[in-house]
Coordinates of C-alpha atoms and ligand atoms in Angstrom, one line a residue:
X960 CA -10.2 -7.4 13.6
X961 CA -12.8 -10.2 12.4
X962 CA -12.7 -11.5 8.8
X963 CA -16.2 -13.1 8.8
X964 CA -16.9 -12.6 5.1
X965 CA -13.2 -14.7 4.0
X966 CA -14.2 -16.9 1.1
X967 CA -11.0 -18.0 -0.6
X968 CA -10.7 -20.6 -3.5
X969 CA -7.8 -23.1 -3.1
X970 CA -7.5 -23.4 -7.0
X971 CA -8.1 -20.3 -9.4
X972 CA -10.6 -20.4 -11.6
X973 CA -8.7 -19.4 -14.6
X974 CA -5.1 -19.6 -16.5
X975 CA -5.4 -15.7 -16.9
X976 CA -6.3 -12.8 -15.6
X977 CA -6.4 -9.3 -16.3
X978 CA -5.3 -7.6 -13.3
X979 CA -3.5 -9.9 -10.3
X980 CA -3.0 -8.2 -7.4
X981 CA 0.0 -9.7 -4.5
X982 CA -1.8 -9.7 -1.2
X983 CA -5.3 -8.7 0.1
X984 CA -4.8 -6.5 3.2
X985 CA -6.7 -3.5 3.5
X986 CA -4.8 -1.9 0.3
X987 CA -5.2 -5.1 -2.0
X988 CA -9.2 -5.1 -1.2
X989 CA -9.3 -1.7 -2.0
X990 CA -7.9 -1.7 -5.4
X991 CA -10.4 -4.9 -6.5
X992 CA -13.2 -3.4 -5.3
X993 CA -12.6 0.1 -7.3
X994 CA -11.1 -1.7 -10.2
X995 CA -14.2 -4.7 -10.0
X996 CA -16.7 -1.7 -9.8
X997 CA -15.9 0.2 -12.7
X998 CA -18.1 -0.4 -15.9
X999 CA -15.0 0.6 -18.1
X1000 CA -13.0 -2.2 -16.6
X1001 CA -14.5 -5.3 -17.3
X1002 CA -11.7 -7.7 -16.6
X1003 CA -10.7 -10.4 -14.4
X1004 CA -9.3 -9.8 -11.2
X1005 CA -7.4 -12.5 -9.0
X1006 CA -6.3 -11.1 -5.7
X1007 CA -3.3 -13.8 -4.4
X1008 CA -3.3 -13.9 -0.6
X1009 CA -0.6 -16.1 1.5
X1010 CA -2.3 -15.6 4.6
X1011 CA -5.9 -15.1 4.7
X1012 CA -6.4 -14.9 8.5
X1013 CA -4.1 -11.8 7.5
X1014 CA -2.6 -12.1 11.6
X1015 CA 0.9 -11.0 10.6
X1016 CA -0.7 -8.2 7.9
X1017 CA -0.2 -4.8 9.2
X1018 CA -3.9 -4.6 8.4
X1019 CA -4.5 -6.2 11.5
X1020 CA -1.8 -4.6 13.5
X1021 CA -3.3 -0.9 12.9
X1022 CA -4.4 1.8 15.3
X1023 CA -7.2 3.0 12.6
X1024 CA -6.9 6.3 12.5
X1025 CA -7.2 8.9 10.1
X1026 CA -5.9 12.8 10.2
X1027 CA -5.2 16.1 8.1
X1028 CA -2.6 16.9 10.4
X1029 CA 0.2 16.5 7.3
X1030 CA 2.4 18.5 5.9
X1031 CA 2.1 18.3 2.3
X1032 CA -0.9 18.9 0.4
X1033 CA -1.1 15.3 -1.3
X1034 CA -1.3 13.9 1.9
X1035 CA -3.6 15.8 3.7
X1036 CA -5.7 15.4 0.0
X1037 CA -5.7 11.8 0.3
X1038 CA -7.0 12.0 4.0
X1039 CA -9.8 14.3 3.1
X1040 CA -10.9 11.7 0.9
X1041 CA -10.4 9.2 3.0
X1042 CA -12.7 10.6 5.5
X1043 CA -15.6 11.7 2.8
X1044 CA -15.3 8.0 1.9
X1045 CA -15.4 6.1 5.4
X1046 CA -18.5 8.5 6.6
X1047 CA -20.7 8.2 3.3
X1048 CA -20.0 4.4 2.6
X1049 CA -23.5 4.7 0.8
X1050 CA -22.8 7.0 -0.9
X1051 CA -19.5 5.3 -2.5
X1052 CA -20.0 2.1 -2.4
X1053 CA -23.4 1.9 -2.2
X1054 CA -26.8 1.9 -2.7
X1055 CA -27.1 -1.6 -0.6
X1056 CA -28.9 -1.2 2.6
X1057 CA -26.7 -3.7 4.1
X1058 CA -23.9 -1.4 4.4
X1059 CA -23.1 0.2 7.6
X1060 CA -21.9 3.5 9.2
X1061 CA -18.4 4.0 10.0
X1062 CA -18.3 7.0 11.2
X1063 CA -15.0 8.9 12.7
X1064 CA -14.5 9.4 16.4
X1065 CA -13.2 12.8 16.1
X1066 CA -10.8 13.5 19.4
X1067 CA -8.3 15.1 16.9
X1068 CA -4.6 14.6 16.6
X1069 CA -2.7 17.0 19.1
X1070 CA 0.7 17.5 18.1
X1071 CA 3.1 19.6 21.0
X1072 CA 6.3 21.5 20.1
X1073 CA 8.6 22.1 22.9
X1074 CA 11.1 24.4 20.7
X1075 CA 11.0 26.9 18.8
X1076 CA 11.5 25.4 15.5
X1077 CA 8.8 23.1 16.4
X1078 CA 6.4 25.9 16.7
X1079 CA 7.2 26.9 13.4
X1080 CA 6.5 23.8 11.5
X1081 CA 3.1 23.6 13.5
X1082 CA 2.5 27.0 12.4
X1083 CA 3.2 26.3 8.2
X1084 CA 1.5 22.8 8.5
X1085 CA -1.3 24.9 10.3
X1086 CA -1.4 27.8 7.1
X1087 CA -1.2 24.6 4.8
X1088 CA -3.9 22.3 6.2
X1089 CA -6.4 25.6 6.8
X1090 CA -5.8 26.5 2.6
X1091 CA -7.1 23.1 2.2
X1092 CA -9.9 23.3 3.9
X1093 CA -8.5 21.0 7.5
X1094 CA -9.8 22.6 10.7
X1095 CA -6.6 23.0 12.4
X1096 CA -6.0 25.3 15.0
X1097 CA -3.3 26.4 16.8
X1098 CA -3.2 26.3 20.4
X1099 CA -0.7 28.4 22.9
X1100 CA 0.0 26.5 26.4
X1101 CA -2.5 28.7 28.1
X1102 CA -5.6 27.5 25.7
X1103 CA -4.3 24.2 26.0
X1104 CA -4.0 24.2 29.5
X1105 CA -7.4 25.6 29.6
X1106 CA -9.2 23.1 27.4
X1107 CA -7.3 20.5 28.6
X1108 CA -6.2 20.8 32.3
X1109 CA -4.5 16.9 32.6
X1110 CA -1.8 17.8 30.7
X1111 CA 1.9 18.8 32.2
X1112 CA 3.0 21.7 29.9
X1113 CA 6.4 23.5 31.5
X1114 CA 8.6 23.1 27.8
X1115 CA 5.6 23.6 25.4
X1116 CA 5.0 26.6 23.5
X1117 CA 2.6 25.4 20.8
X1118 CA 0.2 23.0 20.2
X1119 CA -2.1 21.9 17.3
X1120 CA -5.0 20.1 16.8
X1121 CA -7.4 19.5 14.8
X1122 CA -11.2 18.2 15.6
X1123 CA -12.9 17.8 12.4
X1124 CA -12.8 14.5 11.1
X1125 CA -9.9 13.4 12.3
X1126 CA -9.9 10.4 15.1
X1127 CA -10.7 7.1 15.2
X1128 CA -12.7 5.3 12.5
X1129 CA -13.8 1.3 12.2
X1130 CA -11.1 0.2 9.5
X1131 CA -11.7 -3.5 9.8
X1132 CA -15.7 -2.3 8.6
X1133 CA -13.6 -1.0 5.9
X1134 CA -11.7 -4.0 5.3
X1135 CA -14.8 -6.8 5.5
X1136 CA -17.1 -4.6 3.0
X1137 CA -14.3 -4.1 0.0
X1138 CA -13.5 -7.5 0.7
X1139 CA -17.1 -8.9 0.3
X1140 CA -18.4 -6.5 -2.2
X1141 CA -15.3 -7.0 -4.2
X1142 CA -16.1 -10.9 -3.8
X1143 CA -19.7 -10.1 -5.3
X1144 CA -18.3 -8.2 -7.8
X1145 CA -16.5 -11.1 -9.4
X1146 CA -12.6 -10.5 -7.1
X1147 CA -11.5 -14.0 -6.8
X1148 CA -9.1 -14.4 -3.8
X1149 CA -6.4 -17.0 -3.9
X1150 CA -5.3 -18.6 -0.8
X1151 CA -1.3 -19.1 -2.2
X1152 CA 1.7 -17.2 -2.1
X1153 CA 3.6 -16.1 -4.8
X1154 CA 6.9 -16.6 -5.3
X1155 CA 8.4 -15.7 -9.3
X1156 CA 7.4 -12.8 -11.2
X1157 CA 8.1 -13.5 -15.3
X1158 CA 8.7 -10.4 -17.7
X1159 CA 9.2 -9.6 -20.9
X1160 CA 11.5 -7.6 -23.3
X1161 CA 9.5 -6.1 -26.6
X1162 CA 9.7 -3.1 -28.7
X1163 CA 7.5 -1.2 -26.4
X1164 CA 9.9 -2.1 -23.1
X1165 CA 9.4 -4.6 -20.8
X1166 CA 6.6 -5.7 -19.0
X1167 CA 5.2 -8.5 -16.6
X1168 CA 3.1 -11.5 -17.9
X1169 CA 2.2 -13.8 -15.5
X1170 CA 3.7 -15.3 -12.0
X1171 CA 4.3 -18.7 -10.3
X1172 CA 2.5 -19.6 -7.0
X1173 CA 4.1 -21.7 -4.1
X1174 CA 1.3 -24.5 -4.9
X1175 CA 3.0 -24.8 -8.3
X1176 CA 0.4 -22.3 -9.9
X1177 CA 1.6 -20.8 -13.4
X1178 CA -0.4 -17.4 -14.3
X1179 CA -0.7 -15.0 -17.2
X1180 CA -1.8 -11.8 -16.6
X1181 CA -2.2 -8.2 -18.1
X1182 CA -0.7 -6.4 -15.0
X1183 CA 0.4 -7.0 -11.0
X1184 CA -0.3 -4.3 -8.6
X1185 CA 2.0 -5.2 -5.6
X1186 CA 0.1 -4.5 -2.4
X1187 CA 2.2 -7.1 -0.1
X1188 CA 2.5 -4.4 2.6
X1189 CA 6.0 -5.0 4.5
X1190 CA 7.1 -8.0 2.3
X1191 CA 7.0 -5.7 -0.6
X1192 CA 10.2 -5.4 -1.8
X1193 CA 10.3 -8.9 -2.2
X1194 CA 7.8 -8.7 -4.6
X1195 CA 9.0 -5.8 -6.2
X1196 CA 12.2 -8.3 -6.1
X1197 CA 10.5 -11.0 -7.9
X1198 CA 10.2 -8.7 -10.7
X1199 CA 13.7 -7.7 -10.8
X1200 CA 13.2 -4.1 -9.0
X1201 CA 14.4 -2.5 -6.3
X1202 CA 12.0 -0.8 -3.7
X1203 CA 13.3 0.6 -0.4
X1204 CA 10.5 -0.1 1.4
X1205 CA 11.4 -2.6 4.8
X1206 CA 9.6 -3.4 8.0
X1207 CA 10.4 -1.6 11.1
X1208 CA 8.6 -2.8 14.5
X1209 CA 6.0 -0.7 16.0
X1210 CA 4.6 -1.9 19.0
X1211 CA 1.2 -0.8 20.6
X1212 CA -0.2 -0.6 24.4
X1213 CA -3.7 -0.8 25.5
X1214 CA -3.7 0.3 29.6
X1215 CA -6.3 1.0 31.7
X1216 CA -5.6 4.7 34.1
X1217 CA -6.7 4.3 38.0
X1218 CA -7.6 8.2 37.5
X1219 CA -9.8 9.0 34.3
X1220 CA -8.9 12.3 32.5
X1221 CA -12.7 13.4 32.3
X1222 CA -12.4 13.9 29.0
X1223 CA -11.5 12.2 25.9
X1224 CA -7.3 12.3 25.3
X1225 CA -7.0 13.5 21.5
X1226 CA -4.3 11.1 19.9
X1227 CA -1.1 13.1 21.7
X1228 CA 1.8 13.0 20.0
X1229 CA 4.7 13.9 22.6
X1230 CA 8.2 15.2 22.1
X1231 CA 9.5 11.8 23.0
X1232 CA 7.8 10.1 19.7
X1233 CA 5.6 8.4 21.8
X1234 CA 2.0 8.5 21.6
X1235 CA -1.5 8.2 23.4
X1236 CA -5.0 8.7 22.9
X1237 CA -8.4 7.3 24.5
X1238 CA -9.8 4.1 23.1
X1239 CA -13.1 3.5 24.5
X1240 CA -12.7 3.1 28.3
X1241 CA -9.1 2.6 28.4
X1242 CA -6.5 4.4 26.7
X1243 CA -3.6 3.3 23.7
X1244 CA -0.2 3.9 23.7
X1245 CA 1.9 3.3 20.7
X1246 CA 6.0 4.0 20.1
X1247 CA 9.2 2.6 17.9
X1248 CA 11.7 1.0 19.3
X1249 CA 14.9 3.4 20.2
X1250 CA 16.9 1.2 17.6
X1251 CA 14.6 1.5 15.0
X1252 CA 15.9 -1.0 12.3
X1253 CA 14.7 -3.4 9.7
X1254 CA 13.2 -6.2 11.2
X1255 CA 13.1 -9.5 9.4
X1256 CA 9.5 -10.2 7.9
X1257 CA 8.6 -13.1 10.1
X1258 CA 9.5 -11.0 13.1
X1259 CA 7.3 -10.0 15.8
X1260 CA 8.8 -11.1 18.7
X1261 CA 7.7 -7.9 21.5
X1262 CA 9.7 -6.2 23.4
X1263 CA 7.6 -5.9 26.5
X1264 CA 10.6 -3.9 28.3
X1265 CA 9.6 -0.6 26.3
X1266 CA 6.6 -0.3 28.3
X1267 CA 8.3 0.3 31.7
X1268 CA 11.3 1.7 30.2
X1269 CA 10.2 4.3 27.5
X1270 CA 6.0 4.4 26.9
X1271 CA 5.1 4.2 30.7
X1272 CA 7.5 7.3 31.7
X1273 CA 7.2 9.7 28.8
X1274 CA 3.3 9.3 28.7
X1275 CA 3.0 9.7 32.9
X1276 CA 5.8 13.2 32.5
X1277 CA 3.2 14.5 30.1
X1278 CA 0.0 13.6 32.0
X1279 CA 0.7 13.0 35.7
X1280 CA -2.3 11.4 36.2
X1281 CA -0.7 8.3 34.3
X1282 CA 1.4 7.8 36.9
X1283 CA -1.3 5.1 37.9
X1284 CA -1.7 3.0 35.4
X1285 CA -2.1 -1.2 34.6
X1286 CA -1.2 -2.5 31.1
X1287 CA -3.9 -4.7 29.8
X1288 CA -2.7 -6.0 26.7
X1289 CA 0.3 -5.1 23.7
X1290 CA 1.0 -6.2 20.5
X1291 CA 3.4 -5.6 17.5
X1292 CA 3.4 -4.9 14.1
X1293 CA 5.0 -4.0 11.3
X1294 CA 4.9 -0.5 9.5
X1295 CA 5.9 -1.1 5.2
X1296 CA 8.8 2.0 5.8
X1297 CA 10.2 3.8 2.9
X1298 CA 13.3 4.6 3.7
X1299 CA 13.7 7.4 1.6
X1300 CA 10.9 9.2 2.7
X1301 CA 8.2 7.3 4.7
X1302 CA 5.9 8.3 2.2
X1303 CA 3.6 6.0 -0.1
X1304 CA 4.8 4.4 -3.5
X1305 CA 1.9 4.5 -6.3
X1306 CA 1.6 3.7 -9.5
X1307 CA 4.0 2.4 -12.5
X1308 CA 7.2 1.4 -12.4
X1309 CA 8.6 3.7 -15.8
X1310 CA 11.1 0.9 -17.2
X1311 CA 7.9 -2.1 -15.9
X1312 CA 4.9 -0.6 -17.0
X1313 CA 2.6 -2.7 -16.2
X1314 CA 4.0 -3.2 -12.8
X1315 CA 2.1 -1.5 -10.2
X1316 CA 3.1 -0.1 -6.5
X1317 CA 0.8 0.6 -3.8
X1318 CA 3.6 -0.1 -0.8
X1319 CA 5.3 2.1 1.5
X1320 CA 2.6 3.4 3.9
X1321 CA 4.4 3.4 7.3
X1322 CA 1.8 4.3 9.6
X1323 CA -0.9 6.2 7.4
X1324 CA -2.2 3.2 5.0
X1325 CA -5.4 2.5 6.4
X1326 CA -6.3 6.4 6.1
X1327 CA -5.0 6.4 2.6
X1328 CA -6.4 3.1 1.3
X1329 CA -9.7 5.0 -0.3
X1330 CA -7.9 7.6 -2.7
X1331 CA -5.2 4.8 -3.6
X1332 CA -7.8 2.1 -4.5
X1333 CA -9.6 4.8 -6.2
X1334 CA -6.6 6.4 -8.0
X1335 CA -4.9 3.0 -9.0
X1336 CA -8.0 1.4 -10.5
X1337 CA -8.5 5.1 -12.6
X1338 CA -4.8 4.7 -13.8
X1339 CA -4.7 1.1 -14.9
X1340 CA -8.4 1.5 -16.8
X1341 CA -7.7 5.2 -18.2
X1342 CA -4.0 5.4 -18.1
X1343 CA -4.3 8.6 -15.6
X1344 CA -5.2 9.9 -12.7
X1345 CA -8.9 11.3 -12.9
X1346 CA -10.0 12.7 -9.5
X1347 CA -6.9 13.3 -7.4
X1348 CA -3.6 13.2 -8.8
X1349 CA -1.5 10.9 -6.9
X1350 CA 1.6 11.8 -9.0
X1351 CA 3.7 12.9 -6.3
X1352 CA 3.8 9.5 -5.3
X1353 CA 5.2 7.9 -8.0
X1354 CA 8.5 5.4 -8.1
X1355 CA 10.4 8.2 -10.3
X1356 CA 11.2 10.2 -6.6
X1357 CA 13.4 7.2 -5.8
X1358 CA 15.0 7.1 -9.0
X1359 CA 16.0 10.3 -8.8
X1360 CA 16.8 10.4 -5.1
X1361 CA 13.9 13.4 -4.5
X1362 CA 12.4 12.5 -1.1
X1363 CA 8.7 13.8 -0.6
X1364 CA 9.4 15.1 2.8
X1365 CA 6.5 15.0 5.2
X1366 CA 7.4 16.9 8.6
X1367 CA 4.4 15.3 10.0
X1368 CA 5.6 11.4 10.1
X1369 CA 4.3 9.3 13.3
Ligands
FAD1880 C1 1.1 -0.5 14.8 C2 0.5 0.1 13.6 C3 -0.4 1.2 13.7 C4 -0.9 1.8 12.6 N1 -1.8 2.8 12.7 C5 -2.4 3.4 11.6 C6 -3.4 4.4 11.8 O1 -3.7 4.8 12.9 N2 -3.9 4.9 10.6 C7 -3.5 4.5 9.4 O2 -4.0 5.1 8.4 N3 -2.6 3.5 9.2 C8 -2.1 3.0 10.3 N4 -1.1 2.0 10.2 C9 -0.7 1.6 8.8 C10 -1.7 0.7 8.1 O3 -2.2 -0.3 9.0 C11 -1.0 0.1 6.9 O4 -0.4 1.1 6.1 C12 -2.0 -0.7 6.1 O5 -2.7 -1.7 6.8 C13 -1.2 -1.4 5.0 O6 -2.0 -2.3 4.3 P1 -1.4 -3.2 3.1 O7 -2.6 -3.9 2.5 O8 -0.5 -2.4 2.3 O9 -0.5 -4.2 3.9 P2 -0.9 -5.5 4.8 O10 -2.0 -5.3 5.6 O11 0.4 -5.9 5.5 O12 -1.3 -6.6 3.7 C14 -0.3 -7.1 2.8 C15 -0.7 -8.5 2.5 O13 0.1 -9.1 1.5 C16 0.2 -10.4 1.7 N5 1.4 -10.9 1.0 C17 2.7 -10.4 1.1 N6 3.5 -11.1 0.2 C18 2.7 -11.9 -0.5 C19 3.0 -12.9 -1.5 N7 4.2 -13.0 -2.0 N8 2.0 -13.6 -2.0 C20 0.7 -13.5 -1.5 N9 0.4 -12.6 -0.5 C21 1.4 -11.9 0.0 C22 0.4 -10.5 3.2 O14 0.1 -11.8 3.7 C23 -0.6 -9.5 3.7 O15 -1.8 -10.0 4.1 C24 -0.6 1.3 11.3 C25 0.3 0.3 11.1 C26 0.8 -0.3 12.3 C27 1.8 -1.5 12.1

């Protein structure tokens, strides 16, 4: 990704501010832009940044793509909007004729079921995703085979895919325009890292009001949205909360196939949780390690075996004609993984209120960074959710140890 439009102050401006939100990846930018372009807001918004190259920010580590292939509505909600949002940046962020398209490459998710319980939860995610208006269809081995003839498909029974708006999109276009219209709108962006969170006990509970920086920076503010990505249960730490959110490695593979398919590959999920899709003239790859764990924050070492050992031999069993193929280039990152349920974390904390979440987004962040910027910034100005209700996100779930299971988790 480029970030040609950084312009970070060394200094803030001010003593206070009215909304201060921990880091500026693509989830931080997205929340001061909706909150900086609301008339009803009004306030001053300092967006704290410890590394605005943003190379370790999972931001930068994304495959950028977007899907309605979920299985719960909320998500598949959020994605819709998403999508709206990314194809009709005029329309929401505009007018300015500067802006430019970012349209979706849609090659469609494909997600194969080689049992029969698999088949089934295709077949409910299918019902679901169709009530709410997702053009998922359901595929048997024959009409995959048909439509597409590269695939081995001796232990499938079902596929699904979907080829309305779901593919690739340009999220770092995304990323630079909330970042500079945010910037125009009056977002300050502090190059510092923060490192104490101070709160208060009153009559009406406690609440945050202000934070220290590692320049020595004191701050008062009227809330903190913490939108540090896979450091953010440090942050939530800093403010004396727990959040089981922790990175886990995810490594990604661009190659380059001595046969072409033909056709584009829709973004394949196979059996053996790895997955593959086109990207332009070569082709991406992307998997977990086998012992997925916590890794520390500052940890990206890669693990360059998985290629021949697990990605190269489940990707060329699915689609012989990978048997021929030359790695050009990997890298890894970091998904923010709830471990309760891999699902986001919006909104309040109930005991902090004036504490926000936008954390936990393993692998779907990018997709979901329009209806959480939207839906944060409606919260903090009107004290609810106004256009989609992102309720089934909120901290309570881990209080009460209610996971909001998604069956559709890559
Ligand atoms: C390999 C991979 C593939 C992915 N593919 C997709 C995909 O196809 N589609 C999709 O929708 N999503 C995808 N994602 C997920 C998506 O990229 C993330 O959910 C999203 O980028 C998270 O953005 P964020 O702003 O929450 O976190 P980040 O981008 O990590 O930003 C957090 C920022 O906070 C800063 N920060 C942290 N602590 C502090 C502090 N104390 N003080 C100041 N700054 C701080 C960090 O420096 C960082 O820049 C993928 C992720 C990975 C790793």
């Amino acid at each position: 990704m480029t970030h040609a439009h950084t312009s970070n102050t060394a200094a803030p401006n001010h003593t206070s501010y009215d909304a201060i939100i921990v880091g500026g990846g693509i989830m931080g930018s997205a929340i001061a832009w909706f909150l900086a372009r609301r008339d009803d807001f009004g306030g001053r918004i300092l967006v704290i940044e410890r590394d605005p190259s943003y190379e370790f920010a999972s931001t930068s580590h994304t495959n950028s793509c977007i899907r309605q292939q979920f299985s719960t509505e909320i998500n598949i909600k959020v994605s819709q909007f998403g999508a709206d949002f990314v194809q009709d940046l005029q329309h929401y962020m505009g007018p300015d004729e500067r802006l430019p398209d970012c349209p979706i490459q849609s090659f469609g998710y494909m997600y194969l079921a080689n049992s029969e319980s698999g088949a089934q939860v295709l077949r409910e995610n299918q019902a679901l995703q169709a009530r709410c208006g997702a053009g998922t269809q359901l595929l048997s081995r024959e009409e995959l085979d048909a439509r597409y003839p590269f695939y081995a498909l001796d232990d499938i029974l079902l596929a699904s895919h979907n080829p309305i708006n779901e593919g690739y999109f340009e999220g770092a276009t995304l990323f630079d325009w909330w970042r500079r219209l945010g910037r125009e709108a009056g977002v300050e962006v502090l190059h510092d890292e923060v490192v104490s969170i101070t709160r208060q006990s009153g009559p009406e509970g406690a609440r945050v009001t202000g934070l220290v920086t590692a320049a020595g920076h004191t701050l008062s503010c009227g809330l903190i949205v913490n939108a540090s990505g896979p450091r953010a249960a440090l942050t939530a730490h800093m403010a004396g909360l727990e959040l089981p959110v922790e990175p886990r490695k995810r490594l990604t593979f661009i190659f380059d196939a001595a046969e072409a398919l033909g056709q584009t590959l829709p973004l394949t999920i196979d059996s053996s949780g790895v997955h593959v899709r086109s990207d332009g003239a070569y082709y991406m790859a992307g998997c977990a390690p086998d012992d997925d764990a916590a890794v520390a924050v500052d940890d990206f070492d890669d693990r360059p075996e998985l290629w021949e050992e697990k990605v190269w031999p489940a990707i060329a069993s699915r689609i012989p004609a990978f048997e021929r193929i030359k790695l050009i280039r990997s890298w890894v990152g970091h998904y923010a993984y709830n471990t309760l349920d891999q699902n986001a974390v919006v909104g309040p904390h109930p005991e902090l209120a004036n504490f926000y979440f936008a954390n936990g987004f393993s692998g779907h962040g990018l997709q979901q960074s329009p209806a959480v910027g939207r839906g944060l910034a409606e919260l903090i100005v009107t004290g609810a959710y106004q256009s989609l209700d992102l309720t089934p996100f909120a901290y309570q779930r881990l209080i009460d140890n209610r996971p909001l299971v998604e069956k559709a988790v890559i």
